[in-house]
Amino acid sequence: MSMTEEMQVDTSKMKVSDEVAIRIEGMNKWYGQFHVLRDIDLTVYRGERIVICGPSGSGKSTLIRCINALEEHQKGKIEVDGTVLSSDLKQIDKIRSEVGMCFQHFNLFPHLTILENCTLAPIWVRKTPKRDAEKTAMHFLEKVKIPDQAHKYPGQLSGGQQQRVAIARSLCMRPRIMLFDEPTSALDPEMIKEVLDTMIELAEEGMTMLCVTHEMGFARQVANRVIFMDQGQIVEQNEPEEFFKNPKSERTKLFLSQILGH
Amino acid sequence: MSDTHAESVAYVRETFVGEQPPPAQETGALIWLRKNLFSNWFYSILTLLALYVIYVLLSGFLPWLLGGVWDASSIRECREIAGEGAAGGCFAVLSERWNQLLFGFSYPSEAYWRPTLALVLLAVAAAPVLFPKVPRALLIVTLIYPFAAYYLIWGGTILISVMALLGVIVGYIVYSRLVDRGFALGFFAGVAAAIIVWQIGGFIAAAAPNVLALTEIPSRDMGGFMLNLILGVVCVSLSLPIGIVLALGRQSSLPIIKWICVVFIEFIRGVPLITLLFVANVVLAYFLPPGTNFDLILRVIIMITMFASAYIAEVIRGGLAALPRGQYEGAESLGLDYAQSMRLIILPQALKISIPGIVNVAVGLFKDTTLVSIISMFDLVGMIRGPILASQDWNGVYWELYGFAAFLFFIVCYGISQYSQWLERQLATDHR
């Protein structure tokens, strides 16, 4: 989109290793009778930046929500950081504390200040002393460029600022993988860039990222792999260059012509 | 498009308008009067009519209140003092029966200081719970208070209260040691430990009944407004935590827990409180093994608490339902477990939303404590209906007595209401 030209991405540290971060094999999910995800096979290596796109209802959000067990899958196997997702609650909590997630509607806790939002999980889940947790939180709030808002409440911040706080909150847990579920879809156009910039910075540091988004400029510049989903299945995946220039499937061509056509 | 038109369509602002103060408001008493009370002839008539009604009411009420007789020993003496056709009320009944109204007719008068002290301590114990700015160290008073209040009001050896407190402390220590290995294990082991301590403590207290003993006063001697306050305070403070547990249980994904909570709530809500009180008074005795003497106040407390907690559970369920799904997901995605996400994220917000509803139940509950007068307990209303109005001396002094009861209840309920509104303002952080 229009922001494509402005992005300056430093790719020096973006390296994909052979180490597997997430392995999904033959995963299926149903909502009642409705078959949302069908035979998903996906291997994510450490350091990869994957953008998942597709029409609404294609199951892309559901897919990444299965990775940290916000949604339960009924068939197949999901392995995150070497741990297989099962119904064991302790195991799930452990995986969640190592996989950061940002939501479309931020999901900050409105009754806590920005700083408390960021220190809550380190203090209660990681048992970090309060002082250390606050230091870490301030470090990441500086990184997303809003340290001066630390003592305000989420309701006093703009949408873009709130999403950056949400990213900082996830980073405070020192995650090895970050999931983004349409992080810019609820934002005003003027605020999308500040959030994307934060995400680019994260990618430049070598974070493993899975990102559901319609920001094709971001996909072109940052992703090393773009996945197109439709009807609960992975229809096509490729390097961004090839994906946008020579889409193979008819469905992908139609989708791209519709979102890039205007 | 012609050139003349283009000139009026294209526009670029060159200077920006700075911030300016709003225009001055019209103020002043006369302007206010004209705007609000006499804005047209119809409103003017209504205003005058309302003023006349207020005048009529006050001209009856004020002489009754201000010209009342405060010192007399019976209603006949009252009438003599006031003279024929006087409008003043006979408030002497309040001063003469003051202690009976507050403490009931059989609570020993030399022990009146004990419940009074308990009430003063209640203010200290409640402060850290009600006001966040009060130092947290006072919470220790809150912990000890229920046991101290029991000792003060009911008397007996201090060992009973000490052992009860000890049981709670031991139970908590056992729980906190074992809770890491599973909540259920910690919970049941804690309860078991507390029960063991209570049993042993019961023997010790029975063996040494005179250690620092105050005169023992049985429950049937409790009465007056004191009884309303005991029931109100105990039942409100018990039914809030029980209501929270029921509300969470009703949302549980474990079917057994869910159905137990649903059945409890629906059953209790579907039965009138007065029925439950009759059950407490009469029927419960049939089901208990013979020889068990189950204190009447305790039975009533259990029934009112069950009743109120079912209502509070439904109020809190409303608060839980009002929270967006994203709050649960936000908490889960950070790796918080169920107890942590409930305690730190979900409940603080759900309870804040539920404050008006909870206060509604609390105020209703406090007023419903007067229903115990129907099962022949002599609370404030029971005292008025029974011993006072039935006596030769004060037969017929309805307005003064019931007015006084209404006044006492109003003060407490209005206080609760004002507190809750203050609390809502304190907790407003969402800046909508």
XYZ file of C-alpha atoms in Angstrom, chain A residues 19-216:
198
model
C 15.814 -24.722 14.390
C 12.079 -25.394 14.360
C 10.004 -22.930 16.391
C 6.521 -24.206 15.580
C 5.509 -27.428 13.881
C 1.892 -28.021 12.912
C 0.955 -31.388 11.416
C -2.437 -32.393 10.024
C -4.274 -29.976 12.275
C -8.074 -29.747 12.020
C -10.552 -27.653 13.931
C -14.313 -27.541 14.040
C -16.741 -25.014 15.544
C -19.615 -27.400 16.208
C -20.330 -28.832 12.729
C -18.398 -26.110 10.919
C -14.974 -27.225 9.697
C -12.827 -24.096 10.242
C -9.316 -25.425 9.711
C -8.610 -28.343 7.414
C -5.402 -30.364 7.333
C -3.030 -27.545 8.212
C 0.645 -28.427 7.849
C 3.092 -25.666 8.674
C 6.639 -25.531 9.964
C 8.003 -22.236 11.241
C 11.750 -21.879 11.735
C 13.310 -19.619 14.285
C 13.755 -16.094 12.952
C 11.038 -16.383 10.322
C 8.622 -13.515 9.665
C 5.455 -15.004 8.250
C 2.496 -12.969 7.054
C -0.815 -14.786 6.779
C -3.474 -13.236 4.580
C -6.768 -14.286 3.116
C -10.421 -13.296 2.902
C -12.417 -12.934 6.112
C -13.611 -16.246 7.479
C -10.694 -18.105 5.929
C -9.451 -19.262 9.342
C -6.243 -17.230 9.522
C -6.970 -15.758 12.978
C -8.145 -19.132 14.242
C -4.891 -20.678 13.051
C -2.628 -18.418 15.069
C -4.976 -18.566 18.066
C -4.571 -22.349 18.032
C -0.814 -21.913 18.417
C -1.143 -20.533 21.944
C -4.230 -22.619 22.687
C -6.695 -19.742 22.853
C -8.629 -22.069 20.550
C -8.634 -25.825 20.956
C -7.906 -28.002 17.920
C -9.592 -31.362 17.621
C -7.220 -33.291 15.378
C -3.534 -33.201 14.533
C -0.467 -32.004 16.373
C 0.910 -28.590 17.316
C 4.418 -28.357 18.707
C 5.655 -25.040 20.056
C 9.289 -24.702 21.118
C 9.515 -28.481 21.376
C 6.446 -28.778 23.624
C 3.417 -30.551 22.203
C 0.116 -28.798 22.983
C -2.113 -31.053 25.042
C -4.977 -30.418 27.422
C -2.539 -30.139 30.338
C -3.279 -26.649 31.733
C 0.171 -26.150 33.263
C 1.805 -26.921 29.928
C -0.538 -24.534 28.121
C 0.203 -21.730 30.589
C 3.922 -22.325 30.082
C 3.627 -22.111 26.303
C 1.474 -18.986 26.566
C 4.049 -17.295 28.761
C 6.663 -17.874 26.043
C 4.528 -16.912 23.066
C 3.559 -13.244 22.941
C 0.305 -12.192 21.321
C -1.153 -8.912 20.123
C -4.824 -8.575 19.336
C -6.869 -6.467 16.958
C -8.509 -4.688 19.887
C -5.340 -4.528 22.021
C -7.025 -6.162 25.057
C -5.172 -3.992 27.528
C -6.507 -4.128 31.078
C -8.416 -0.855 31.557
C -8.311 -0.937 35.366
C -4.498 -0.990 35.486
C -1.996 1.684 34.477
C 0.235 1.167 31.456
C 3.117 0.208 33.720
C 0.967 -2.233 35.712
C -0.265 -3.764 32.463
C 3.335 -4.468 31.544
C 4.532 -5.743 34.931
C 1.531 -7.924 35.802
C 2.532 -11.103 33.997
C 6.271 -10.942 34.836
C 5.408 -10.488 38.521
C 2.724 -13.165 38.781
C 3.780 -15.711 36.169
C 7.567 -15.342 36.165
C 7.723 -14.325 39.873
C 10.047 -11.445 38.978
C 10.584 -8.953 41.841
C 8.450 -5.843 41.306
C 11.413 -3.501 40.947
C 13.029 -5.607 38.221
C 9.729 -6.035 36.419
C 9.227 -2.265 36.384
C 12.719 -1.750 35.020
C 12.083 -4.214 32.209
C 8.709 -2.623 31.525
C 10.218 0.862 31.257
C 12.875 -0.530 28.927
C 10.266 -1.884 26.535
C 8.016 1.162 26.872
C 10.986 3.254 25.788
C 11.486 0.903 22.909
C 7.930 1.476 21.690
C 8.474 5.198 22.395
C 5.877 5.880 25.082
C 7.750 5.860 28.430
C 6.087 9.154 29.404
C 2.646 7.500 29.387
C 3.605 4.811 31.920
C 1.368 6.085 34.689
C -1.710 6.760 32.581
C -4.569 4.358 32.036
C -5.171 2.667 28.668
C -8.356 4.686 28.121
C -6.292 7.889 28.005
C -4.132 6.721 25.092
C -4.746 6.744 21.347
C -5.327 3.485 19.499
C -1.826 3.404 18.070
C -0.300 4.035 21.477
C -2.457 1.313 23.014
C -1.326 -1.219 20.432
C 2.308 -0.308 21.086
C 1.709 -0.800 24.811
C 0.211 -4.199 23.993
C 3.382 -5.091 22.099
C 5.534 -3.884 25.011
C 3.384 -5.900 27.430
C 4.036 -9.053 25.439
C 7.755 -8.305 25.158
C 8.069 -7.955 28.941
C 7.606 -11.722 29.136
C 10.664 -12.099 26.858
C 8.783 -14.268 24.365
C 10.618 -16.305 21.731
C 7.708 -16.120 19.304
C 5.266 -13.268 18.650
C 1.783 -13.702 17.199
C -0.055 -10.715 15.738
C -3.780 -10.965 15.060
C -4.654 -8.096 12.711
C -2.770 -5.572 14.861
C -3.574 -2.559 12.674
C -7.137 -3.315 11.579
C -8.792 -1.263 14.320
C -6.536 1.770 13.901
C -6.925 5.092 12.138
C -4.762 5.353 9.004
C -2.481 7.895 10.683
C -1.634 5.457 13.467
C -0.982 2.347 11.417
C 2.548 3.438 10.583
C 3.697 3.833 14.186
C 2.590 0.305 14.992
C 4.137 -1.145 11.836
C 7.399 0.640 12.632
C 7.460 -1.043 16.024
C 6.850 -4.404 14.408
C 9.594 -3.812 11.858
C 12.014 -2.984 14.636
C 11.095 -6.251 16.295
C 11.661 -8.160 13.067
C 15.037 -6.493 12.628
C 16.116 -7.938 15.953
C 15.407 -11.433 14.740
C 12.102 -12.181 16.501
C 10.105 -15.113 15.136
C 6.814 -13.564 14.035
C 3.502 -14.814 12.714
C 1.341 -11.986 11.587
C -2.221 -11.958 10.301
C -2.539 -8.672 8.439
C -3.749 -6.970 5.317
C -0.763 -4.606 5.211
C 0.758 -5.864 1.991
